[in-house]
Amino acid sequence: MNTFEPALLVLEDGTVEEGTAYGARGTRLGEAVFSTGMTGYQETLTDPSYARQIVVQTAPHIGNTGINDEDPESRRIWVAGYVVRDAARRPSNWRSRRTLEEELIAQDVVGIQGVDTRAITRHLREAGAMRAGIFSGADAERPTAELLEAVRGQEPMAGTRLAEEVSVSEPYVVEPADHGFVGEPLRQVAAIDLGIKTMTPVRLAERGLRVTVLPATTSFAELQQLGPDGVFLSNGPGDPATAAAQIGLLREVLQARIPFFGICFGNQILGRALGFGTYKLPFGHRGINQPVMDHATGTVEITAQNHGFAVDAPIGQVVTAPEERFGRVEVSHSSLNDDVVEGLRCLDVPAFSVQYHPEAAAGPHDSAYLFDRFVELMTGAAATTTGGDTTHA
């Protein structure tokens, strides 16, 4: 639209940034966070883990490749609001079908452009992620004190339960044959959708796994009816301390010794199922350039991440899980930026998890081996390692 209507970004500490309207007009509230990815804005917008969050893009130029119909990672845009510095006036990419602003308007996402996103990011790094609001159109003309009151009146992210809001309501199946695998499926996987990204079951299917994606409310009895060879818990938004149903489900899965793999929110749920605590990070990890150490090999992986909570478990030692029935566990990966737990490996039950997103949508392919590891866990023998993914995000 590029009409240069005024817009405001208001943070709960009283910070006010003036810019111009981008996308739909009106008011949107959420937690202000920043993402350091230089590419992949379409995947960021459609990642359900960003539900109820206002995303600040540190990359200065956003929208230059437009929007296509192949890269969405879910059925809709989930970010509550969008903050960019320089919005592209016209896209230039052979796959583009429409502009980013047209997509934001169509999906009623309120944004702001023309603000110093790197200065905002530095502020959030120092003060931490906080409640915020974007106000444009007539709403931007309201008194600042009134806008600040609205920002401070919303619920904080800590204590918020969101997985059920973003999950599917009905199961669906992703077949290996549809993603380049030749032959009968090797195993069947039940994937609990807590905010799953489209590419994740594809990565599993590429390796010969038939994946049934299930709602977040699935019970263990319903899971048993499916008779899966393995269980997967996806990424997703919200505070893991509120996921009592999913924690209980996973404890039954572990007790039954069904092979388990979890990523992101699934990693936090494994931590809590084992009896560890979780806590909110000051500003979280969001982007596609996060360095992680694999303690088993000493390899450094560059990873895609999007999380504001982390598992509180000891690094550098094998310990008995606080839930002693599950035996020994170790931290398998940790962040090289701030020593946050980035992965767990159980030694007495068939389960492991990582805090990051190995599906590479968007992001690097360093962690593709984790999907092969899950195949190995279910088959009891070394899988045919792909050395990478067949479908490039």
mmCIF file of C-alpha atoms in Angstrom:
data_model
loop_
_atom_site.group_PDB
_atom_site.id
_atom_site.type_symbol
_atom_site.label_atom_id
_atom_site.label_comp_id
_atom_site.label_asym_id
_atom_site.label_seq_id
_atom_site.Cartn_x
_atom_site.Cartn_y
_atom_site.Cartn_z
ATOM 1 C CA MET A 1 0.000 0.000 0.000
ATOM 2 C CA ASN A 2 2.899 2.342 0.858
ATOM 3 C CA THR A 3 0.597 5.157 1.969
ATOM 4 C CA PHE A 4 2.891 6.238 4.832
ATOM 5 C CA GLU A 5 0.161 6.299 7.450
ATOM 6 C CA PRO A 6 1.612 6.703 10.961
ATOM 7 C CA ALA A 7 2.115 3.681 13.203
ATOM 8 C CA LEU A 8 3.542 3.138 16.690
ATOM 9 C CA LEU A 9 5.371 0.286 18.393
ATOM 10 C CA VAL A 10 4.833 0.552 22.165
ATOM 11 C CA LEU A 11 6.805 -1.586 24.645
ATOM 12 C CA GLU A 12 5.669 -2.246 28.190
ATOM 13 C CA ASP A 13 8.644 -0.328 29.649
ATOM 14 C CA GLY A 14 7.331 2.844 28.011
ATOM 15 C CA THR A 15 9.529 2.790 24.901
ATOM 16 C CA VAL A 16 7.692 4.180 21.854
ATOM 17 C CA GLU A 17 8.952 3.840 18.274
ATOM 18 C CA GLU A 18 7.348 5.864 15.492
ATOM 19 C CA GLY A 19 7.080 4.468 11.980
ATOM 20 C CA THR A 20 4.570 3.942 9.212
ATOM 21 C CA ALA A 21 1.816 1.365 8.792
ATOM 22 C CA TYR A 22 2.647 -1.940 7.103
ATOM 23 C CA GLY A 23 0.070 -4.616 6.404
ATOM 24 C CA ALA A 24 -3.363 -4.438 8.000
ATOM 25 C CA ARG A 25 -4.388 -1.405 10.061
ATOM 26 C CA GLY A 26 -5.446 -1.533 13.678
ATOM 27 C CA THR A 27 -4.048 -2.836 16.966
ATOM 28 C CA ARG A 28 -2.140 -6.019 17.708
ATOM 29 C CA LEU A 29 -0.747 -7.048 21.088
ATOM 30 C CA GLY A 30 1.869 -9.683 21.879
ATOM 31 C CA GLU A 31 5.318 -10.386 23.235
ATOM 32 C CA ALA A 32 8.049 -8.462 21.378
ATOM 33 C CA VAL A 33 10.891 -10.753 20.267
ATOM 34 C CA PHE A 34 13.580 -10.516 17.603
ATOM 35 C CA SER A 35 14.683 -12.931 14.891
ATOM 36 C CA THR A 36 18.211 -12.794 13.480
ATOM 37 C CA GLY A 37 17.522 -14.708 10.247
ATOM 38 C CA MET A 38 18.749 -12.942 7.113
ATOM 39 C CA THR A 39 16.437 -15.084 4.948
ATOM 40 C CA GLY A 40 13.269 -17.118 5.405
ATOM 41 C CA TYR A 41 10.790 -14.436 6.463
ATOM 42 C CA GLN A 42 7.878 -16.397 4.966
ATOM 43 C CA GLU A 43 8.759 -19.470 7.041
ATOM 44 C CA THR A 44 9.133 -17.239 10.106
ATOM 45 C CA LEU A 45 5.710 -15.686 9.667
ATOM 46 C CA THR A 46 4.022 -19.081 9.284
ATOM 47 C CA ASP A 47 5.861 -20.858 12.122
ATOM 48 C CA PRO A 48 3.208 -21.610 14.790
ATOM 49 C CA SER A 49 5.849 -21.188 17.510
ATOM 50 C CA TYR A 50 5.491 -17.413 16.950
ATOM 51 C CA ALA A 51 1.832 -17.358 18.035
ATOM 52 C CA ARG A 52 1.041 -14.252 20.124
ATOM 53 C CA GLN A 53 4.447 -12.736 19.431
ATOM 54 C CA ILE A 54 5.401 -9.497 17.685
ATOM 55 C CA VAL A 55 8.456 -10.331 15.606
ATOM 56 C CA VAL A 56 11.195 -7.765 15.036
ATOM 57 C CA GLN A 57 13.359 -8.643 12.010
ATOM 58 C CA THR A 58 17.003 -7.677 12.481
ATOM 59 C CA ALA A 59 17.669 -8.014 8.733
ATOM 60 C CA PRO A 60 17.059 -4.483 7.401
ATOM 61 C CA HIS A 61 15.400 -5.316 4.055
ATOM 62 C CA ILE A 62 12.307 -7.547 4.186
ATOM 63 C CA GLY A 63 9.890 -8.582 1.452
ATOM 64 C CA ASN A 64 12.208 -8.485 -1.550
ATOM 65 C CA THR A 65 11.301 -12.042 -2.684
ATOM 66 C CA GLY A 66 7.572 -11.571 -2.111
ATOM 67 C CA ILE A 67 5.300 -14.443 -1.058
ATOM 68 C CA ASN A 68 4.968 -17.785 -2.848
ATOM 69 C CA ASP A 69 2.656 -20.761 -2.394
ATOM 70 C CA GLU A 70 5.372 -23.353 -1.675
ATOM 71 C CA ASP A 71 7.166 -22.104 1.458
ATOM 72 C CA PRO A 72 4.472 -21.622 4.143
ATOM 73 C CA GLU A 73 5.223 -23.796 7.167
ATOM 74 C CA SER A 74 1.590 -24.006 8.304
ATOM 75 C CA ARG A 75 -1.915 -23.105 7.219
ATOM 76 C CA ARG A 76 -1.633 -19.392 8.110
ATOM 77 C CA ILE A 77 0.517 -16.581 9.469
ATOM 78 C CA TRP A 78 0.813 -16.901 13.249
ATOM 79 C CA VAL A 79 2.826 -13.840 14.321
ATOM 80 C CA ALA A 80 0.738 -11.311 16.219
ATOM 81 C CA GLY A 81 2.520 -8.354 14.611
ATOM 82 C CA TYR A 82 5.470 -7.627 12.343
ATOM 83 C CA VAL A 83 8.232 -5.029 12.695
ATOM 84 C CA VAL A 84 10.613 -4.233 9.810
ATOM 85 C CA ARG A 85 12.992 -1.469 8.867
ATOM 86 C CA ASP A 86 12.901 -1.249 5.057
ATOM 87 C CA ALA A 87 9.945 -3.011 3.434
ATOM 88 C CA ALA A 88 10.472 -3.855 -0.242
ATOM 89 C CA ARG A 89 8.231 -1.769 -2.482
ATOM 90 C CA ARG A 90 8.080 -4.518 -5.108
ATOM 91 C CA PRO A 91 9.248 -8.152 -5.003
ATOM 92 C CA SER A 92 11.730 -9.675 -7.432
ATOM 93 C CA ASN A 93 11.645 -13.470 -7.541
ATOM 94 C CA TRP A 94 10.390 -15.940 -10.126
ATOM 95 C CA ARG A 95 8.312 -17.804 -7.525
ATOM 96 C CA SER A 96 6.633 -14.701 -6.091
ATOM 97 C CA ARG A 97 2.841 -14.609 -6.391
ATOM 98 C CA ARG A 98 2.101 -11.458 -4.392
ATOM 99 C CA THR A 99 3.817 -8.907 -2.174
ATOM 100 C CA LEU A 100 4.475 -9.475 1.495
ATOM 101 C CA GLU A 101 2.254 -6.533 2.403
ATOM 102 C CA GLU A 102 -0.604 -7.954 0.344
ATOM 103 C CA GLU A 103 -0.273 -11.205 2.324
ATOM 104 C CA LEU A 104 -0.198 -9.363 5.649
ATOM 105 C CA ILE A 105 -3.357 -7.475 4.704
ATOM 106 C CA ALA A 106 -5.105 -10.627 3.472
ATOM 107 C CA GLN A 107 -4.377 -12.382 6.771
ATOM 108 C CA ASP A 108 -5.120 -9.305 8.919
ATOM 109 C CA VAL A 109 -1.601 -8.969 10.346
ATOM 110 C CA VAL A 110 -0.748 -5.488 11.637
ATOM 111 C CA GLY A 111 2.835 -4.345 11.060
ATOM 112 C CA ILE A 112 5.084 -1.306 11.234
ATOM 113 C CA GLN A 113 7.955 -0.248 8.984
ATOM 114 C CA GLY A 114 10.535 2.513 8.993
ATOM 115 C CA VAL A 115 11.823 1.898 12.522
ATOM 116 C CA ASP A 116 15.384 1.093 13.608
ATOM 117 C CA THR A 117 14.976 -2.639 14.162
ATOM 118 C CA ARG A 118 18.586 -3.122 15.254
ATOM 119 C CA ALA A 119 18.229 -0.494 17.976
ATOM 120 C CA ILE A 120 15.012 -2.213 19.101
ATOM 121 C CA THR A 121 16.858 -5.538 19.118
ATOM 122 C CA ARG A 122 19.675 -4.138 21.254
ATOM 123 C CA HIS A 123 17.063 -2.837 23.678
ATOM 124 C CA LEU A 124 15.326 -6.224 23.895
ATOM 125 C CA ARG A 125 18.695 -7.920 24.444
ATOM 126 C CA GLU A 126 19.332 -5.671 27.436
ATOM 127 C CA ALA A 127 15.817 -5.415 28.878
ATOM 128 C CA GLY A 128 14.497 -8.802 27.729
ATOM 129 C CA ALA A 129 11.496 -9.816 25.641
ATOM 130 C CA MET A 130 8.455 -7.896 26.843
ATOM 131 C CA ARG A 131 4.821 -7.213 26.148
ATOM 132 C CA ALA A 132 4.215 -4.838 23.269
ATOM 133 C CA GLY A 133 1.658 -3.491 20.843
ATOM 134 C CA ILE A 134 1.566 -2.170 17.278
ATOM 135 C CA PHE A 135 -0.971 0.575 16.636
ATOM 136 C CA SER A 136 -1.723 1.968 13.170
ATOM 137 C CA GLY A 137 -4.440 3.914 11.411
ATOM 138 C CA ALA A 138 -6.845 5.640 13.777
ATOM 139 C CA ASP A 139 -5.493 3.594 16.694
ATOM 140 C CA ALA A 140 -2.091 5.323 16.372
ATOM 141 C CA GLU A 141 -3.761 8.652 17.149
ATOM 142 C CA ARG A 142 -4.914 7.557 20.601
ATOM 143 C CA PRO A 143 -3.043 8.989 23.632
ATOM 144 C CA THR A 144 0.229 7.187 24.339
ATOM 145 C CA ALA A 145 -0.775 6.569 27.961
ATOM 146 C CA GLU A 146 -3.880 4.751 26.741
ATOM 147 C CA LEU A 147 -1.834 2.585 24.374
ATOM 148 C CA LEU A 148 0.660 1.737 27.112
ATOM 149 C CA GLU A 149 -2.184 0.698 29.398
ATOM 150 C CA ALA A 150 -3.434 -1.706 26.714
ATOM 151 C CA VAL A 151 0.061 -3.176 26.319
ATOM 152 C CA ARG A 152 0.513 -3.709 30.045
ATOM 153 C CA GLY A 153 -2.963 -5.178 30.407
ATOM 154 C CA GLN A 154 -2.264 -8.270 28.299
ATOM 155 C CA GLU A 155 -1.144 -11.593 29.747
ATOM 156 C CA PRO A 156 2.615 -12.285 29.813
ATOM 157 C CA MET A 157 3.969 -15.257 27.852
ATOM 158 C CA ALA A 158 5.012 -17.062 31.041
ATOM 159 C CA GLY A 159 2.094 -19.220 32.126
ATOM 160 C CA THR A 160 0.401 -19.094 28.708
ATOM 161 C CA ARG A 161 -0.967 -22.295 27.157
ATOM 162 C CA LEU A 162 -1.024 -22.109 23.351
ATOM 163 C CA ALA A 163 -0.311 -25.531 21.818
ATOM 164 C CA GLU A 164 -3.981 -26.480 21.601
ATOM 165 C CA GLU A 165 -4.729 -23.184 19.807
ATOM 166 C CA VAL A 166 -2.306 -23.838 16.942
ATOM 167 C CA SER A 167 -2.676 -27.628 16.634
ATOM 168 C CA VAL A 168 -4.737 -29.442 14.006
ATOM 169 C CA SER A 169 -8.211 -30.579 14.975
ATOM 170 C CA GLU A 170 -8.174 -33.767 12.874
ATOM 171 C CA PRO A 171 -5.374 -36.266 12.108
ATOM 172 C CA TYR A 172 -3.729 -36.450 8.700
ATOM 173 C CA VAL A 173 -1.118 -38.766 7.150
ATOM 174 C CA VAL A 174 2.115 -37.939 5.312
ATOM 175 C CA GLU A 175 3.182 -40.843 3.085
ATOM 176 C CA PRO A 176 6.816 -41.699 2.220
ATOM 177 C CA ALA A 177 5.884 -42.427 -1.404
ATOM 178 C CA ASP A 178 4.782 -38.808 -1.828
ATOM 179 C CA HIS A 179 8.244 -37.560 -0.868
ATOM 180 C CA GLY A 180 10.639 -39.618 -2.912
ATOM 181 C CA PHE A 181 10.910 -42.820 -0.852
ATOM 182 C CA VAL A 182 10.709 -46.035 -2.863
ATOM 183 C CA GLY A 183 9.275 -49.176 -1.271
ATOM 184 C CA GLU A 184 7.052 -49.992 1.658
ATOM 185 C CA PRO A 185 7.185 -47.674 4.696
ATOM 186 C CA LEU A 186 9.889 -48.689 7.162
ATOM 187 C CA ARG A 187 7.949 -47.697 10.273
ATOM 188 C CA GLN A 188 4.913 -45.719 11.432
ATOM 189 C CA VAL A 189 5.298 -42.568 13.502
ATOM 190 C CA ALA A 190 2.705 -40.707 15.550
ATOM 191 C CA ALA A 191 3.559 -37.001 15.503
ATOM 192 C CA ILE A 192 1.818 -34.886 18.133
ATOM 193 C CA ASP A 193 1.157 -31.464 16.639
ATOM 194 C CA LEU A 194 1.972 -28.787 19.205
ATOM 195 C CA GLY A 195 2.635 -26.278 16.415
ATOM 196 C CA ILE A 196 4.338 -28.523 13.871
ATOM 197 C CA LYS A 197 5.966 -27.048 10.771
ATOM 198 C CA THR A 198 4.995 -28.505 7.392
ATOM 199 C CA MET A 199 8.530 -29.593 6.523
ATOM 200 C CA THR A 200 9.035 -31.702 9.655
ATOM 201 C CA PRO A 201 6.800 -34.697 8.721
ATOM 202 C CA VAL A 202 8.194 -34.371 5.192
ATOM 203 C CA ARG A 203 11.719 -34.916 6.548
ATOM 204 C CA LEU A 204 10.499 -38.036 8.326
ATOM 205 C CA ALA A 205 8.627 -39.296 5.269
ATOM 206 C CA GLU A 206 11.708 -38.833 3.077
ATOM 207 C CA ARG A 207 13.363 -41.460 5.239
ATOM 208 C CA GLY A 208 10.611 -44.032 4.779
ATOM 209 C CA LEU A 209 8.430 -43.214 7.774
ATOM 210 C CA ARG A 210 4.650 -43.019 7.459
ATOM 211 C CA VAL A 211 3.692 -40.094 9.677
ATOM 212 C CA THR A 212 0.273 -39.624 11.243
ATOM 213 C CA VAL A 213 -0.005 -36.077 12.577
ATOM 214 C CA LEU A 214 -2.296 -35.940 15.614
ATOM 215 C CA PRO A 215 -3.948 -33.126 17.608
ATOM 216 C CA ALA A 216 -2.273 -31.804 20.749
ATOM 217 C CA THR A 217 -5.133 -33.240 22.822
ATOM 218 C CA THR A 218 -4.414 -36.863 21.812
ATOM 219 C CA SER A 219 -4.483 -39.287 24.760
ATOM 220 C CA PHE A 220 -2.228 -42.299 25.293
ATOM 221 C CA ALA A 221 -5.197 -44.611 24.724
ATOM 222 C CA GLU A 222 -5.812 -42.980 21.340
ATOM 223 C CA LEU A 223 -2.104 -43.258 20.573
ATOM 224 C CA GLN A 224 -2.129 -46.982 21.372
ATOM 225 C CA GLN A 225 -4.970 -47.547 18.903
ATOM 226 C CA LEU A 226 -2.663 -46.289 16.165
ATOM 227 C CA GLY A 227 0.095 -48.712 17.257
ATOM 228 C CA PRO A 228 3.040 -46.474 16.295
ATOM 229 C CA ASP A 229 6.643 -47.661 16.138
ATOM 230 C CA GLY A 230 7.744 -44.241 17.343
ATOM 231 C CA VAL A 231 6.338 -41.032 18.801
ATOM 232 C CA PHE A 232 7.379 -37.493 17.851
ATOM 233 C CA LEU A 233 6.579 -34.245 19.707
ATOM 234 C CA SER A 234 6.893 -31.068 17.659
ATOM 235 C CA ASN A 235 7.847 -27.483 18.212
ATOM 236 C CA GLY A 236 5.178 -25.077 19.422
ATOM 237 C CA PRO A 237 4.377 -21.894 21.362
ATOM 238 C CA GLY A 238 3.705 -21.164 25.006
ATOM 239 C CA ASP A 239 5.056 -22.094 28.417
ATOM 240 C CA PRO A 240 5.977 -25.791 28.776
ATOM 241 C CA ALA A 241 4.938 -25.630 32.427
ATOM 242 C CA THR A 242 1.324 -25.457 31.190
ATOM 243 C CA ALA A 243 1.598 -28.633 29.067
ATOM 244 C CA ALA A 244 0.472 -31.061 31.781
ATOM 245 C CA ALA A 245 -1.497 -33.252 29.353
ATOM 246 C CA GLN A 246 1.416 -33.650 26.952
ATOM 247 C CA ILE A 247 3.883 -34.262 29.791
ATOM 248 C CA GLY A 248 1.610 -37.015 31.115
ATOM 249 C CA LEU A 249 1.266 -38.504 27.633
ATOM 250 C CA LEU A 250 5.041 -38.593 27.160
ATOM 251 C CA ARG A 251 5.577 -40.264 30.532
ATOM 252 C CA GLU A 252 3.296 -43.087 29.406
ATOM 253 C CA VAL A 253 5.202 -43.298 26.103
ATOM 254 C CA LEU A 254 8.523 -43.539 27.977
ATOM 255 C CA GLN A 255 7.090 -46.082 30.414
ATOM 256 C CA ALA A 256 5.993 -48.217 27.455
ATOM 257 C CA ARG A 257 9.489 -47.839 25.932
ATOM 258 C CA ILE A 258 8.164 -46.562 22.617
ATOM 259 C CA PRO A 259 11.005 -44.789 20.769
ATOM 260 C CA PHE A 260 10.668 -41.019 21.115
ATOM 261 C CA PHE A 261 12.075 -37.949 19.356
ATOM 262 C CA GLY A 262 11.187 -34.359 20.223
ATOM 263 C CA ILE A 263 12.214 -30.950 18.954
ATOM 264 C CA CYS A 264 11.934 -27.504 20.547
ATOM 265 C CA PHE A 265 8.728 -27.600 22.644
ATOM 266 C CA GLY A 266 9.053 -31.391 22.482
ATOM 267 C CA ASN A 267 12.510 -31.081 24.063
ATOM 268 C CA GLN A 268 11.103 -29.019 26.910
ATOM 269 C CA ILE A 269 8.291 -31.522 27.449
ATOM 270 C CA LEU A 270 10.821 -34.377 27.581
ATOM 271 C CA GLY A 271 12.770 -32.408 30.185
ATOM 272 C CA ARG A 272 9.676 -31.926 32.329
ATOM 273 C CA ALA A 273 8.568 -35.553 31.817
ATOM 274 C CA LEU A 274 11.959 -36.609 33.192
ATOM 275 C CA GLY A 275 11.405 -34.356 36.206
ATOM 276 C CA PHE A 276 13.593 -31.389 35.282
ATOM 277 C CA GLY A 277 12.319 -27.822 35.447
ATOM 278 C CA THR A 278 12.011 -25.254 32.683
ATOM 279 C CA TYR A 279 12.512 -21.500 32.800
ATOM 280 C CA LYS A 280 11.948 -18.446 30.624
ATOM 281 C CA LEU A 281 14.980 -17.057 28.826
ATOM 282 C CA PRO A 282 15.606 -13.290 28.932
ATOM 283 C CA PHE A 283 15.185 -12.857 25.173
ATOM 284 C CA GLY A 284 15.279 -16.381 23.748
ATOM 285 C CA HIS A 285 16.934 -17.848 20.652
ATOM 286 C CA ARG A 286 15.307 -16.976 17.322
ATOM 287 C CA GLY A 287 17.014 -17.182 13.956
ATOM 288 C CA ILE A 288 18.856 -19.562 11.641
ATOM 289 C CA ASN A 289 22.437 -18.976 12.784
ATOM 290 C CA GLN A 290 22.565 -20.348 16.340
ATOM 291 C CA PRO A 291 25.776 -22.334 17.183
ATOM 292 C CA VAL A 292 25.317 -25.572 19.140
ATOM 293 C CA MET A 293 27.885 -28.081 20.445
ATOM 294 C CA ASP A 294 27.236 -31.816 20.035
ATOM 295 C CA HIS A 295 28.935 -33.212 23.143
ATOM 296 C CA ALA A 296 29.201 -36.743 21.724
ATOM 297 C CA THR A 297 31.319 -35.713 18.737
ATOM 298 C CA GLY A 298 32.595 -32.221 19.528
ATOM 299 C CA THR A 299 30.961 -31.035 16.308
ATOM 300 C CA VAL A 300 29.571 -27.512 16.113
ATOM 301 C CA GLU A 301 26.222 -27.285 14.332
ATOM 302 C CA ILE A 302 24.708 -24.069 13.034
ATOM 303 C CA THR A 303 21.019 -24.398 13.814
ATOM 304 C CA ALA A 304 17.602 -22.815 13.301
ATOM 305 C CA GLN A 305 15.877 -21.933 16.571
ATOM 306 C CA ASN A 306 12.733 -20.305 17.878
ATOM 307 C CA HIS A 307 12.170 -20.632 21.619
ATOM 308 C CA GLY A 308 11.779 -18.493 24.695
ATOM 309 C CA PHE A 309 11.919 -21.279 27.319
ATOM 310 C CA ALA A 310 14.639 -23.807 28.157
ATOM 311 C CA VAL A 311 15.249 -26.982 30.189
ATOM 312 C CA ASP A 312 17.080 -26.682 33.509
ATOM 313 C CA ALA A 313 19.381 -29.729 33.530
ATOM 314 C CA PRO A 314 23.089 -30.197 34.423
ATOM 315 C CA ILE A 315 25.546 -30.044 31.519
ATOM 316 C CA GLY A 316 28.629 -32.241 31.316
ATOM 317 C CA GLN A 317 27.522 -35.189 33.433
ATOM 318 C CA VAL A 318 25.292 -38.251 33.333
ATOM 319 C CA VAL A 319 22.614 -38.043 36.019
ATOM 320 C CA THR A 320 19.635 -40.074 37.157
ATOM 321 C CA ALA A 321 16.459 -38.325 36.058
ATOM 322 C CA PRO A 322 14.464 -36.780 38.917
ATOM 323 C CA GLU A 323 11.720 -39.170 37.732
ATOM 324 C CA GLU A 324 13.959 -42.109 38.656
ATOM 325 C CA ARG A 325 11.907 -44.732 36.799
ATOM 326 C CA PHE A 326 13.321 -43.363 33.529
ATOM 327 C CA GLY A 327 16.930 -43.951 34.546
ATOM 328 C CA ARG A 328 19.975 -42.049 33.372
ATOM 329 C CA VAL A 329 19.974 -38.981 31.146
ATOM 330 C CA GLU A 330 22.557 -36.553 29.808
ATOM 331 C CA VAL A 331 22.580 -33.193 28.060
ATOM 332 C CA SER A 332 23.591 -34.072 24.508
ATOM 333 C CA HIS A 333 23.865 -30.555 23.058
ATOM 334 C CA SER A 334 24.343 -27.056 24.458
ATOM 335 C CA SER A 335 24.398 -23.514 23.116
ATOM 336 C CA LEU A 336 27.792 -21.958 22.443
ATOM 337 C CA ASN A 337 26.323 -18.503 22.993
ATOM 338 C CA ASP A 338 24.944 -18.902 26.524
ATOM 339 C CA ASP A 339 25.265 -22.571 27.620
ATOM 340 C CA VAL A 340 21.515 -23.209 27.364
ATOM 341 C CA VAL A 341 20.532 -26.897 27.182
ATOM 342 C CA GLU A 342 19.999 -27.724 23.494
ATOM 343 C CA GLY A 343 19.371 -31.459 23.648
ATOM 344 C CA LEU A 344 18.695 -34.448 25.933
ATOM 345 C CA ARG A 345 19.539 -38.121 25.518
ATOM 346 C CA CYS A 346 18.107 -40.858 27.699
ATOM 347 C CA LEU A 347 20.400 -43.815 28.350
ATOM 348 C CA ASP A 348 17.897 -46.318 29.767
ATOM 349 C CA VAL A 349 14.808 -45.582 27.668
ATOM 350 C CA PRO A 350 14.751 -45.015 23.873
ATOM 351 C CA ALA A 351 14.319 -41.239 23.797
ATOM 352 C CA PHE A 352 16.182 -38.128 22.711
ATOM 353 C CA SER A 353 15.367 -34.533 21.821
ATOM 354 C CA VAL A 354 16.874 -31.252 20.670
ATOM 355 C CA GLN A 355 15.896 -27.671 21.342
ATOM 356 C CA TYR A 356 16.382 -26.499 17.756
ATOM 357 C CA HIS A 357 14.672 -27.107 14.379
ATOM 358 C CA PRO A 358 16.510 -29.690 12.236
ATOM 359 C CA GLU A 359 13.970 -29.584 9.402
ATOM 360 C CA ALA A 360 15.849 -26.595 7.856
ATOM 361 C CA ALA A 361 12.817 -24.516 6.901
ATOM 362 C CA ALA A 362 14.355 -22.031 6.780
ATOM 363 C CA GLY A 363 17.886 -22.660 7.922
ATOM 364 C CA PRO A 364 21.034 -24.808 7.626
ATOM 365 C CA HIS A 365 21.050 -28.579 7.071
ATOM 366 C CA ASP A 366 23.710 -29.391 9.698
ATOM 367 C CA SER A 367 21.226 -31.340 11.831
ATOM 368 C CA ALA A 368 19.640 -33.570 9.170
ATOM 369 C CA TYR A 369 21.270 -36.602 10.825
ATOM 370 C CA LEU A 370 18.802 -36.380 13.722
ATOM 371 C CA PHE A 371 16.000 -37.732 11.547
ATOM 372 C CA ASP A 372 18.251 -40.647 10.577
ATOM 373 C CA ARG A 373 18.967 -41.223 14.270
ATOM 374 C CA PHE A 374 15.231 -41.535 14.928
ATOM 375 C CA VAL A 375 14.982 -44.177 12.182
ATOM 376 C CA GLU A 376 17.846 -46.074 13.815
ATOM 377 C CA LEU A 377 16.137 -45.890 17.190
ATOM 378 C CA MET A 378 12.993 -47.512 15.782
ATOM 379 C CA THR A 379 14.607 -50.096 13.515
ATOM 380 C CA GLY A 380 17.300 -51.160 15.974
ATOM 381 C CA ALA A 381 19.853 -51.046 13.183
ATOM 382 C CA ALA A 382 21.830 -48.383 11.404
ATOM 383 C CA ALA A 383 19.687 -46.511 8.943
ATOM 384 C CA THR A 384 20.782 -45.576 5.469
ATOM 385 C CA THR A 385 22.124 -42.125 6.267
ATOM 386 C CA THR A 386 21.040 -39.602 3.678
ATOM 387 C CA GLY A 387 23.779 -37.094 4.399
ATOM 388 C CA GLY A 388 21.156 -34.419 3.908
ATOM 389 C CA ASP A 389 17.570 -33.823 2.966
ATOM 390 C CA THR A 390 16.125 -34.488 -0.467
ATOM 391 C CA THR A 391 13.676 -31.604 -0.438
ATOM 392 C CA HIS A 392 15.339 -28.232 0.008
ATOM 393 C CA ALA A 393 13.409 -25.722 2.065
#
